[in-house]
Amino acid sequence: MKVVVSIGGSVLAPDLDADRVADYADAIQSLDAQGHTLGTVVGGGPTARDYIGSARDLGANEIELDQLGIAVTRLNGRLLIAALDDRAAPTPAESYDEGREAIRRGDIPVLGGIVAAQTTDAVAAAFAEYVGADLLVYATSVPGVYDADPNEDDDATRFDELGADELVDVIADIEMDAGSSAPVDLLAAKIIQRSGIRTIVLDGTDPERVVRAVEDGEYEGSEILPEA
Ligand code: UTP
C-alpha cells in the first residue's frame, strides 16, 4: 500500500526528545519493512510557534512568519531523517516533485512546509494526491475529527467515520472560531474532498498506533471516507 503519514510537530518533537523521534522512525521503518511505500510530512510543533511568536513581536509580517514556520518544519524533518538513516532521502523535500522523485528512487521522502499561507496538513493531502496514495494518516495531538473544538466544548463528540463533504463543513465551522484547533486545516479538507483519498486522523502520541492503523486497520480516531 502507498501511504503518506503526516506527523504533527507536537507529536514528533514536543520537546526535542531524541527517543521519541527514534520511536517514530522505528514505526516508519517497520511499515517500510512490511513492503509499504511511504511518504512522510513533518510539522513544526511548539518550536515553530515559539519562533513565530518572537518574530511577530519583532514586527515580522505573516508571510515572513510562514517562512520561519516552514524552516522549522524542515529542521524537524532533518531530525526524522537522522533517525531514519539511509532509508530516508538525505534532505527534506522542498517541493512535491522532489518528494515524488525520492519515492521513485526507493527512498522515503520527508517533507516539511512547501509554500506560505498553509500548514503541513495541506502539504500531506496535496502530496498524497500527487503520488496517488492509497491512504493518508494524520498522526496528531487531536485524536480524531470532532463535531466541535474538543478543547473548547466538553460536549464535542468524535466521528468514527465521516464523508469528505462533511469533513469540509465541520472544519469550516471550527475554523470560524478564532484560536480554535482543528485536527486538519480547511485547505487539507478540501484537497481530501476532491481527491477522494481514504484518510485517518488519529492520536499520534504513540507511533505504534500509526503502524496498527496501516497494518491491521485498528485505530482510535476518525476515518474520512471518499464520497460515493
Ligand atoms: P505546521 O504544519 O506545523 O502548523 O506548520 P500547525 O498544523 O499549526 O502545527 P502542528 O505541528 O500540527 O502542531 C507550522 C507553520 O509553518 C508555516 C505556517 O505558518 C504554519 O503555521 N507553514 C507550514 C507554511 O507557511 N507553509 C507550509 O506549507 C507549512
PDB file of C-alpha atoms and ligand atoms in Angstrom:
ATOM      1  CA  MET A   1       0.000   0.000   0.000  1.00  0.00           C
ATOM      2  CA  LYS A   2       1.197   3.557  -0.691  1.00  0.00           C
ATOM      3  CA  VAL A   3       0.818   5.581   2.494  1.00  0.00           C
ATOM      4  CA  VAL A   4       1.519   9.214   3.344  1.00  0.00           C
ATOM      5  CA  VAL A   5       1.983   9.773   7.080  1.00  0.00           C
ATOM      6  CA  SER A   6       1.656  13.315   8.386  1.00  0.00           C
ATOM      7  CA  ILE A   7       3.376  13.627  11.754  1.00  0.00           C
ATOM      8  CA  GLY A   8       2.368  16.747  13.668  1.00  0.00           C
ATOM      9  CA  GLY A   9       5.293  18.656  15.146  1.00  0.00           C
ATOM     10  CA  SER A  10       3.640  18.467  18.551  1.00  0.00           C
ATOM     11  CA  VAL A  11       3.712  14.660  18.458  1.00  0.00           C
ATOM     12  CA  LEU A  12       7.141  14.242  16.818  1.00  0.00           C
ATOM     13  CA  ALA A  13       9.121  16.866  18.696  1.00  0.00           C
ATOM     14  CA  PRO A  14       7.144  18.452  21.513  1.00  0.00           C
ATOM     15  CA  ASP A  15      10.378  18.793  23.482  1.00  0.00           C
ATOM     16  CA  LEU A  16      13.111  17.594  21.088  1.00  0.00           C
ATOM     17  CA  ASP A  17      13.284  14.212  22.830  1.00  0.00           C
ATOM     18  CA  ALA A  18      15.555  12.003  20.687  1.00  0.00           C
ATOM     19  CA  ASP A  19      13.854   8.780  21.868  1.00  0.00           C
ATOM     20  CA  ARG A  20      10.512   9.966  20.594  1.00  0.00           C
ATOM     21  CA  VAL A  21      11.902  10.757  17.157  1.00  0.00           C
ATOM     22  CA  ALA A  22      13.669   7.365  17.149  1.00  0.00           C
ATOM     23  CA  ASP A  23      10.350   5.650  18.011  1.00  0.00           C
ATOM     24  CA  TYR A  24       8.687   7.402  15.088  1.00  0.00           C
ATOM     25  CA  ALA A  25      11.499   6.356  12.763  1.00  0.00           C
ATOM     26  CA  ASP A  26      11.102   2.744  14.004  1.00  0.00           C
ATOM     27  CA  ALA A  27       7.387   2.868  13.221  1.00  0.00           C
ATOM     28  CA  ILE A  28       8.033   4.202   9.707  1.00  0.00           C
ATOM     29  CA  GLN A  29      10.798   1.658   9.140  1.00  0.00           C
ATOM     30  CA  SER A  30       8.606  -1.214  10.252  1.00  0.00           C
ATOM     31  CA  LEU A  31       5.935  -0.202   7.717  1.00  0.00           C
ATOM     32  CA  ASP A  32       8.687   0.083   5.094  1.00  0.00           C
ATOM     33  CA  ALA A  33       9.915  -3.415   6.002  1.00  0.00           C
ATOM     34  CA  GLN A  34       6.357  -4.739   5.520  1.00  0.00           C
ATOM     35  CA  GLY A  35       6.571  -3.587   1.903  1.00  0.00           C
ATOM     36  CA  HIS A  36       4.522  -0.382   2.074  1.00  0.00           C
ATOM     37  CA  THR A  37       5.621   2.616   0.007  1.00  0.00           C
ATOM     38  CA  LEU A  38       5.890   5.596   2.307  1.00  0.00           C
ATOM     39  CA  GLY A  39       5.981   9.353   2.266  1.00  0.00           C
ATOM     40  CA  THR A  40       6.251  11.419   5.435  1.00  0.00           C
ATOM     41  CA  VAL A  41       5.366  15.018   6.235  1.00  0.00           C
ATOM     42  CA  VAL A  42       6.548  16.668   9.441  1.00  0.00           C
ATOM     43  CA  GLY A  43       5.091  19.695  11.247  1.00  0.00           C
ATOM     44  CA  GLY A  44       6.740  22.441  13.242  1.00  0.00           C
ATOM     45  CA  GLY A  45       5.087  21.995  16.641  1.00  0.00           C
ATOM     46  CA  PRO A  46       5.876  24.192  19.643  1.00  0.00           C
ATOM     47  CA  THR A  47       9.298  25.207  18.292  1.00  0.00           C
ATOM     48  CA  ALA A  48       7.638  26.755  15.224  1.00  0.00           C
ATOM     49  CA  ARG A  49       5.104  28.503  17.456  1.00  0.00           C
ATOM     50  CA  ASP A  50       7.923  29.915  19.647  1.00  0.00           C
ATOM     51  CA  TYR A  51       9.825  31.289  16.647  1.00  0.00           C
ATOM     52  CA  ILE A  52       6.664  32.679  15.078  1.00  0.00           C
ATOM     53  CA  GLY A  53       5.670  34.335  18.390  1.00  0.00           C
ATOM     54  CA  SER A  54       9.051  36.043  18.788  1.00  0.00           C
ATOM     55  CA  ALA A  55       9.209  37.170  15.175  1.00  0.00           C
ATOM     56  CA  ARG A  56       5.637  38.526  15.383  1.00  0.00           C
ATOM     57  CA  ASP A  57       6.704  40.614  18.415  1.00  0.00           C
ATOM     58  CA  LEU A  58       9.599  41.866  16.298  1.00  0.00           C
ATOM     59  CA  GLY A  59       7.171  43.073  13.632  1.00  0.00           C
ATOM     60  CA  ALA A  60       7.564  40.334  11.007  1.00  0.00           C
ATOM     61  CA  ASN A  61       4.663  40.120   8.565  1.00  0.00           C
ATOM     62  CA  GLU A  62       2.528  36.978   8.074  1.00  0.00           C
ATOM     63  CA  ILE A  63       4.454  35.687   5.069  1.00  0.00           C
ATOM     64  CA  GLU A  64       7.736  36.135   6.926  1.00  0.00           C
ATOM     65  CA  LEU A  65       6.210  34.191   9.834  1.00  0.00           C
ATOM     66  CA  ASP A  66       5.135  31.411   7.487  1.00  0.00           C
ATOM     67  CA  GLN A  67       8.658  31.235   6.071  1.00  0.00           C
ATOM     68  CA  LEU A  68      10.002  30.891   9.593  1.00  0.00           C
ATOM     69  CA  GLY A  69       7.444  28.138  10.244  1.00  0.00           C
ATOM     70  CA  ILE A  70       8.494  26.311   7.068  1.00  0.00           C
ATOM     71  CA  ALA A  71      12.147  26.497   8.152  1.00  0.00           C
ATOM     72  CA  VAL A  72      11.286  24.878  11.498  1.00  0.00           C
ATOM     73  CA  THR A  73       9.266  22.078   9.847  1.00  0.00           C
ATOM     74  CA  ARG A  74      12.349  21.317   7.764  1.00  0.00           C
ATOM     75  CA  LEU A  75      14.521  21.287  10.898  1.00  0.00           C
ATOM     76  CA  ASN A  76      12.147  18.725  12.408  1.00  0.00           C
ATOM     77  CA  GLY A  77      12.324  16.883   9.097  1.00  0.00           C
ATOM     78  CA  ARG A  78      16.085  16.668   9.463  1.00  0.00           C
ATOM     79  CA  LEU A  79      15.630  15.093  12.905  1.00  0.00           C
ATOM     80  CA  LEU A  80      13.448  12.367  11.417  1.00  0.00           C
ATOM     81  CA  ILE A  81      15.916  11.905   8.544  1.00  0.00           C
ATOM     82  CA  ALA A  82      18.736  11.474  11.074  1.00  0.00           C
ATOM     83  CA  ALA A  83      16.724   8.756  12.809  1.00  0.00           C
ATOM     84  CA  LEU A  84      15.668   7.025   9.567  1.00  0.00           C
ATOM     85  CA  ASP A  85      19.301   6.908   8.490  1.00  0.00           C
ATOM     86  CA  ASP A  86      19.890   5.609   4.962  1.00  0.00           C
ATOM     87  CA  ARG A  87      16.237   4.732   4.245  1.00  0.00           C
ATOM     88  CA  ALA A  88      15.348   8.413   4.030  1.00  0.00           C
ATOM     89  CA  ALA A  89      16.106  10.881   1.275  1.00  0.00           C
ATOM     90  CA  PRO A  90      19.073  12.848   2.642  1.00  0.00           C
ATOM     91  CA  THR A  91      17.376  16.252   2.894  1.00  0.00           C
ATOM     92  CA  PRO A  92      13.757  17.369   3.429  1.00  0.00           C
ATOM     93  CA  ALA A  93      11.996  17.608   0.067  1.00  0.00           C
ATOM     94  CA  GLU A  94      11.320  21.267  -0.731  1.00  0.00           C
ATOM     95  CA  SER A  95       8.783  20.506  -3.467  1.00  0.00           C
ATOM     96  CA  TYR A  96       6.227  17.806  -4.279  1.00  0.00           C
ATOM     97  CA  ASP A  97       8.380  16.837  -7.269  1.00  0.00           C
ATOM     98  CA  GLU A  98      11.408  16.234  -5.069  1.00  0.00           C
ATOM     99  CA  GLY A  99       9.297  14.080  -2.772  1.00  0.00           C
ATOM    100  CA  ARG A 100       7.901  12.029  -5.656  1.00  0.00           C
ATOM    101  CA  GLU A 101      11.372  11.558  -7.151  1.00  0.00           C
ATOM    102  CA  ALA A 102      12.576  10.207  -3.796  1.00  0.00           C
ATOM    103  CA  ILE A 103       9.760   7.632  -3.811  1.00  0.00           C
ATOM    104  CA  ARG A 104      10.676   6.599  -7.362  1.00  0.00           C
ATOM    105  CA  ARG A 105      14.286   6.097  -6.273  1.00  0.00           C
ATOM    106  CA  GLY A 106      13.078   3.860  -3.467  1.00  0.00           C
ATOM    107  CA  ASP A 107      13.837   6.336  -0.654  1.00  0.00           C
ATOM    108  CA  ILE A 108      11.394   7.541   1.983  1.00  0.00           C
ATOM    109  CA  PRO A 109      10.839  11.279   1.417  1.00  0.00           C
ATOM    110  CA  VAL A 110      10.468  13.607   4.390  1.00  0.00           C
ATOM    111  CA  LEU A 111       8.615  16.826   3.561  1.00  0.00           C
ATOM    112  CA  GLY A 112       8.101  19.868   5.741  1.00  0.00           C
ATOM    113  CA  GLY A 113       6.317  23.016   4.644  1.00  0.00           C
ATOM    114  CA  ILE A 114       6.260  23.901   0.956  1.00  0.00           C
ATOM    115  CA  VAL A 115       4.758  27.390   0.440  1.00  0.00           C
ATOM    116  CA  ALA A 116       3.491  30.188   2.699  1.00  0.00           C
ATOM    117  CA  ALA A 117      -0.111  30.591   3.854  1.00  0.00           C
ATOM    118  CA  GLN A 118      -0.905  26.957   4.629  1.00  0.00           C
ATOM    119  CA  THR A 119       0.191  24.264   7.088  1.00  0.00           C
ATOM    120  CA  THR A 120       1.736  20.832   6.690  1.00  0.00           C
ATOM    121  CA  ASP A 121      -1.807  19.380   6.890  1.00  0.00           C
ATOM    122  CA  ALA A 122      -2.336  20.694   3.373  1.00  0.00           C
ATOM    123  CA  VAL A 123       1.138  19.564   2.284  1.00  0.00           C
ATOM    124  CA  ALA A 124       0.308  15.998   3.342  1.00  0.00           C
ATOM    125  CA  ALA A 125      -3.029  15.989   1.498  1.00  0.00           C
ATOM    126  CA  ALA A 126      -1.510  17.500  -1.661  1.00  0.00           C
ATOM    127  CA  PHE A 127       1.434  15.103  -1.591  1.00  0.00           C
ATOM    128  CA  ALA A 128      -0.882  12.118  -1.065  1.00  0.00           C
ATOM    129  CA  GLU A 129      -2.914  13.282  -4.053  1.00  0.00           C
ATOM    130  CA  TYR A 130       0.215  13.837  -6.153  1.00  0.00           C
ATOM    131  CA  VAL A 131       1.705  10.396  -5.550  1.00  0.00           C
ATOM    132  CA  GLY A 132      -1.646   8.581  -5.733  1.00  0.00           C
ATOM    133  CA  ALA A 133      -1.544   7.365  -2.120  1.00  0.00           C
ATOM    134  CA  ASP A 134      -3.995   4.647  -1.044  1.00  0.00           C
ATOM    135  CA  LEU A 135      -4.099   6.011   2.480  1.00  0.00           C
ATOM    136  CA  LEU A 136      -3.308   9.284   4.256  1.00  0.00           C
ATOM    137  CA  VAL A 137      -2.730   9.144   8.019  1.00  0.00           C
ATOM    138  CA  TYR A 138      -2.670  12.247  10.213  1.00  0.00           C
ATOM    139  CA  ALA A 139      -0.860  11.492  13.469  1.00  0.00           C
ATOM    140  CA  THR A 140      -1.890  14.498  15.528  1.00  0.00           C
ATOM    141  CA  SER A 141      -2.380  15.686  19.077  1.00  0.00           C
ATOM    142  CA  VAL A 142      -6.152  15.871  18.439  1.00  0.00           C
ATOM    143  CA  PRO A 143      -7.344  12.238  18.418  1.00  0.00           C
ATOM    144  CA  GLY A 144      -9.808  12.488  15.554  1.00  0.00           C
ATOM    145  CA  VAL A 145     -12.399  14.769  13.986  1.00  0.00           C
ATOM    146  CA  TYR A 146     -14.985  16.158  16.413  1.00  0.00           C
ATOM    147  CA  ASP A 147     -18.250  17.956  15.756  1.00  0.00           C
ATOM    148  CA  ALA A 148     -16.870  20.950  17.718  1.00  0.00           C
ATOM    149  CA  ASP A 149     -13.486  22.007  19.078  1.00  0.00           C
ATOM    150  CA  PRO A 150     -12.805  19.451  21.888  1.00  0.00           C
ATOM    151  CA  ASN A 151     -10.528  21.965  23.648  1.00  0.00           C
ATOM    152  CA  GLU A 152     -13.380  24.454  23.870  1.00  0.00           C
ATOM    153  CA  ASP A 153     -16.501  22.326  24.134  1.00  0.00           C
ATOM    154  CA  ASP A 154     -16.893  19.493  26.681  1.00  0.00           C
ATOM    155  CA  ASP A 155     -19.780  18.049  24.656  1.00  0.00           C
ATOM    156  CA  ALA A 156     -17.713  17.686  21.487  1.00  0.00           C
ATOM    157  CA  THR A 157     -18.244  14.215  20.024  1.00  0.00           C
ATOM    158  CA  ARG A 158     -15.794  12.357  17.831  1.00  0.00           C
ATOM    159  CA  PHE A 159     -16.860  10.973  14.457  1.00  0.00           C
ATOM    160  CA  ASP A 160     -15.817   7.349  13.923  1.00  0.00           C
ATOM    161  CA  GLU A 161     -16.408   7.864  10.221  1.00  0.00           C
ATOM    162  CA  LEU A 162     -17.443  10.848   8.152  1.00  0.00           C
ATOM    163  CA  GLY A 163     -17.699  11.734   4.491  1.00  0.00           C
ATOM    164  CA  ALA A 164     -15.269  14.201   2.931  1.00  0.00           C
ATOM    165  CA  ASP A 165     -18.083  16.729   2.323  1.00  0.00           C
ATOM    166  CA  GLU A 166     -18.991  16.517   5.998  1.00  0.00           C
ATOM    167  CA  LEU A 167     -15.304  16.996   6.939  1.00  0.00           C
ATOM    168  CA  VAL A 168     -15.170  20.251   4.966  1.00  0.00           C
ATOM    169  CA  ASP A 169     -18.326  21.540   6.712  1.00  0.00           C
ATOM    170  CA  VAL A 170     -17.102  20.562  10.183  1.00  0.00           C
ATOM    171  CA  ILE A 171     -13.634  22.103   9.702  1.00  0.00           C
ATOM    172  CA  ALA A 172     -15.108  25.292   8.220  1.00  0.00           C
ATOM    173  CA  ASP A 173     -17.317  25.672  11.310  1.00  0.00           C
ATOM    174  CA  ILE A 174     -14.462  25.020  13.757  1.00  0.00           C
ATOM    175  CA  GLU A 175     -12.085  27.373  11.919  1.00  0.00           C
ATOM    176  CA  MET A 176     -14.640  30.201  12.146  1.00  0.00           C
ATOM    177  CA  ASP A 177     -13.829  30.430  15.859  1.00  0.00           C
ATOM    178  CA  ALA A 178     -10.589  32.385  16.262  1.00  0.00           C
ATOM    179  CA  GLY A 179      -7.833  30.437  18.001  1.00  0.00           C
ATOM    180  CA  SER A 180      -9.639  27.118  17.749  1.00  0.00           C
ATOM    181  CA  SER A 181      -7.671  23.977  16.968  1.00  0.00           C
ATOM    182  CA  ALA A 182      -8.956  21.874  14.087  1.00  0.00           C
ATOM    183  CA  PRO A 183      -7.362  18.434  13.550  1.00  0.00           C
ATOM    184  CA  VAL A 184      -6.628  19.336   9.909  1.00  0.00           C
ATOM    185  CA  ASP A 185      -6.889  22.714   8.209  1.00  0.00           C
ATOM    186  CA  LEU A 186      -9.570  23.672   5.704  1.00  0.00           C
ATOM    187  CA  LEU A 187      -7.290  23.505   2.659  1.00  0.00           C
ATOM    188  CA  ALA A 188      -6.343  19.937   3.608  1.00  0.00           C
ATOM    189  CA  ALA A 189     -10.032  19.060   3.996  1.00  0.00           C
ATOM    190  CA  LYS A 190     -10.791  20.474   0.530  1.00  0.00           C
ATOM    191  CA  ILE A 191      -7.939  18.515  -1.061  1.00  0.00           C
ATOM    192  CA  ILE A 192      -9.120  15.312   0.668  1.00  0.00           C
ATOM    193  CA  GLN A 193     -12.615  16.032  -0.630  1.00  0.00           C
ATOM    194  CA  ARG A 194     -11.584  16.498  -4.253  1.00  0.00           C
ATOM    195  CA  SER A 195      -9.066  13.668  -4.383  1.00  0.00           C
ATOM    196  CA  GLY A 196     -11.128  11.030  -2.600  1.00  0.00           C
ATOM    197  CA  ILE A 197      -8.114   9.734  -0.641  1.00  0.00           C
ATOM    198  CA  ARG A 198      -9.027   7.458   2.256  1.00  0.00           C
ATOM    199  CA  THR A 199      -7.837   9.370   5.326  1.00  0.00           C
ATOM    200  CA  ILE A 200      -7.451   8.535   9.004  1.00  0.00           C
ATOM    201  CA  VAL A 201      -6.956  11.091  11.778  1.00  0.00           C
ATOM    202  CA  LEU A 202      -5.615   9.547  14.978  1.00  0.00           C
ATOM    203  CA  ASP A 203      -3.843  10.338  18.220  1.00  0.00           C
ATOM    204  CA  GLY A 204      -0.187  10.197  17.208  1.00  0.00           C
ATOM    205  CA  THR A 205       1.408  10.408  20.643  1.00  0.00           C
ATOM    206  CA  ASP A 206       2.315   6.716  20.379  1.00  0.00           C
ATOM    207  CA  PRO A 207       3.808   5.961  16.923  1.00  0.00           C
ATOM    208  CA  GLU A 208       2.794   2.289  17.237  1.00  0.00           C
ATOM    209  CA  ARG A 209      -0.782   3.468  16.640  1.00  0.00           C
ATOM    210  CA  VAL A 210       0.194   4.510  13.135  1.00  0.00           C
ATOM    211  CA  VAL A 211       1.613   1.036  12.464  1.00  0.00           C
ATOM    212  CA  ARG A 212      -1.546  -0.669  13.772  1.00  0.00           C
ATOM    213  CA  ALA A 213      -3.778   1.618  11.720  1.00  0.00           C
ATOM    214  CA  VAL A 214      -1.927   0.818   8.486  1.00  0.00           C
ATOM    215  CA  GLU A 215      -1.227  -2.858   9.118  1.00  0.00           C
ATOM    216  CA  ASP A 216      -4.398  -4.018  10.873  1.00  0.00           C
ATOM    217  CA  GLY A 217      -6.844  -1.176  10.229  1.00  0.00           C
ATOM    218  CA  GLU A 218      -7.118  -0.763  14.017  1.00  0.00           C
ATOM    219  CA  TYR A 219      -7.076   2.722  15.473  1.00  0.00           C
ATOM    220  CA  GLU A 220      -8.935   5.102  17.724  1.00  0.00           C
ATOM    221  CA  GLY A 221      -9.762   8.163  15.725  1.00  0.00           C
ATOM    222  CA  SER A 222     -11.768   9.146  12.677  1.00  0.00           C
ATOM    223  CA  GLU A 223     -11.842   7.820   9.144  1.00  0.00           C
ATOM    224  CA  ILE A 224     -12.759  10.147   6.290  1.00  0.00           C
ATOM    225  CA  LEU A 225     -14.458   8.202   3.567  1.00  0.00           C
ATOM    226  CA  PRO A 226     -14.327   9.244  -0.065  1.00  0.00           C
ATOM    227  CA  GLU A 227     -17.744  10.368  -1.323  1.00  0.00           C
ATOM    228  CA  ALA A 228     -19.640   7.681  -3.216  1.00  0.00           C
TER     229      ALA A 228
HETATM  230  P1  UTP B   1       2.599  23.245  10.934  1.00  0.00           P
HETATM  231  O1  UTP B   1       2.053  22.452   9.840  1.00  0.00           O
HETATM  232  O2  UTP B   1       3.438  22.580  11.946  1.00  0.00           O
HETATM  233  O3  UTP B   1       1.421  24.047  11.675  1.00  0.00           O
HETATM  234  O4  UTP B   1       3.423  24.449  10.313  1.00  0.00           O
HETATM  235  P2  UTP B   1       0.311  23.503  12.666  1.00  0.00           P
HETATM  236  O5  UTP B   1      -0.519  22.495  11.926  1.00  0.00           O
HETATM  237  O6  UTP B   1      -0.360  24.726  13.172  1.00  0.00           O
HETATM  238  O7  UTP B   1       1.118  22.839  13.872  1.00  0.00           O
HETATM  239  P3  UTP B   1       1.311  21.331  14.455  1.00  0.00           P
HETATM  240  O8  UTP B   1       2.726  20.914  14.043  1.00  0.00           O
HETATM  241  O9  UTP B   1       0.278  20.418  13.842  1.00  0.00           O
HETATM  242  O10 UTP B   1       1.207  21.478  15.922  1.00  0.00           O
HETATM  243  C1  UTP B   1       3.976  25.474  11.137  1.00  0.00           C
HETATM  244  C2  UTP B   1       3.851  26.800  10.454  1.00  0.00           C
HETATM  245  O11 UTP B   1       4.660  26.812   9.264  1.00  0.00           O
HETATM  246  C3  UTP B   1       4.045  27.570   8.243  1.00  0.00           C
HETATM  247  C4  UTP B   1       2.734  28.110   8.829  1.00  0.00           C
HETATM  248  O12 UTP B   1       2.995  29.394   9.368  1.00  0.00           O
HETATM  249  C5  UTP B   1       2.441  27.105   9.948  1.00  0.00           C
HETATM  250  O13 UTP B   1       1.650  27.677  10.961  1.00  0.00           O
HETATM  251  N1  UTP B   1       3.840  26.716   7.036  1.00  0.00           N
HETATM  252  C6  UTP B   1       3.880  25.362   7.118  1.00  0.00           C
HETATM  253  C7  UTP B   1       3.627  27.315   5.812  1.00  0.00           C
HETATM  254  O14 UTP B   1       3.555  28.550   5.697  1.00  0.00           O
HETATM  255  N2  UTP B   1       3.510  26.535   4.712  1.00  0.00           N
HETATM  256  C8  UTP B   1       3.563  25.186   4.748  1.00  0.00           C
HETATM  257  O15 UTP B   1       3.451  24.523   3.677  1.00  0.00           O
HETATM  258  C9  UTP B   1       3.727  24.584   6.000  1.00  0.00           C
END
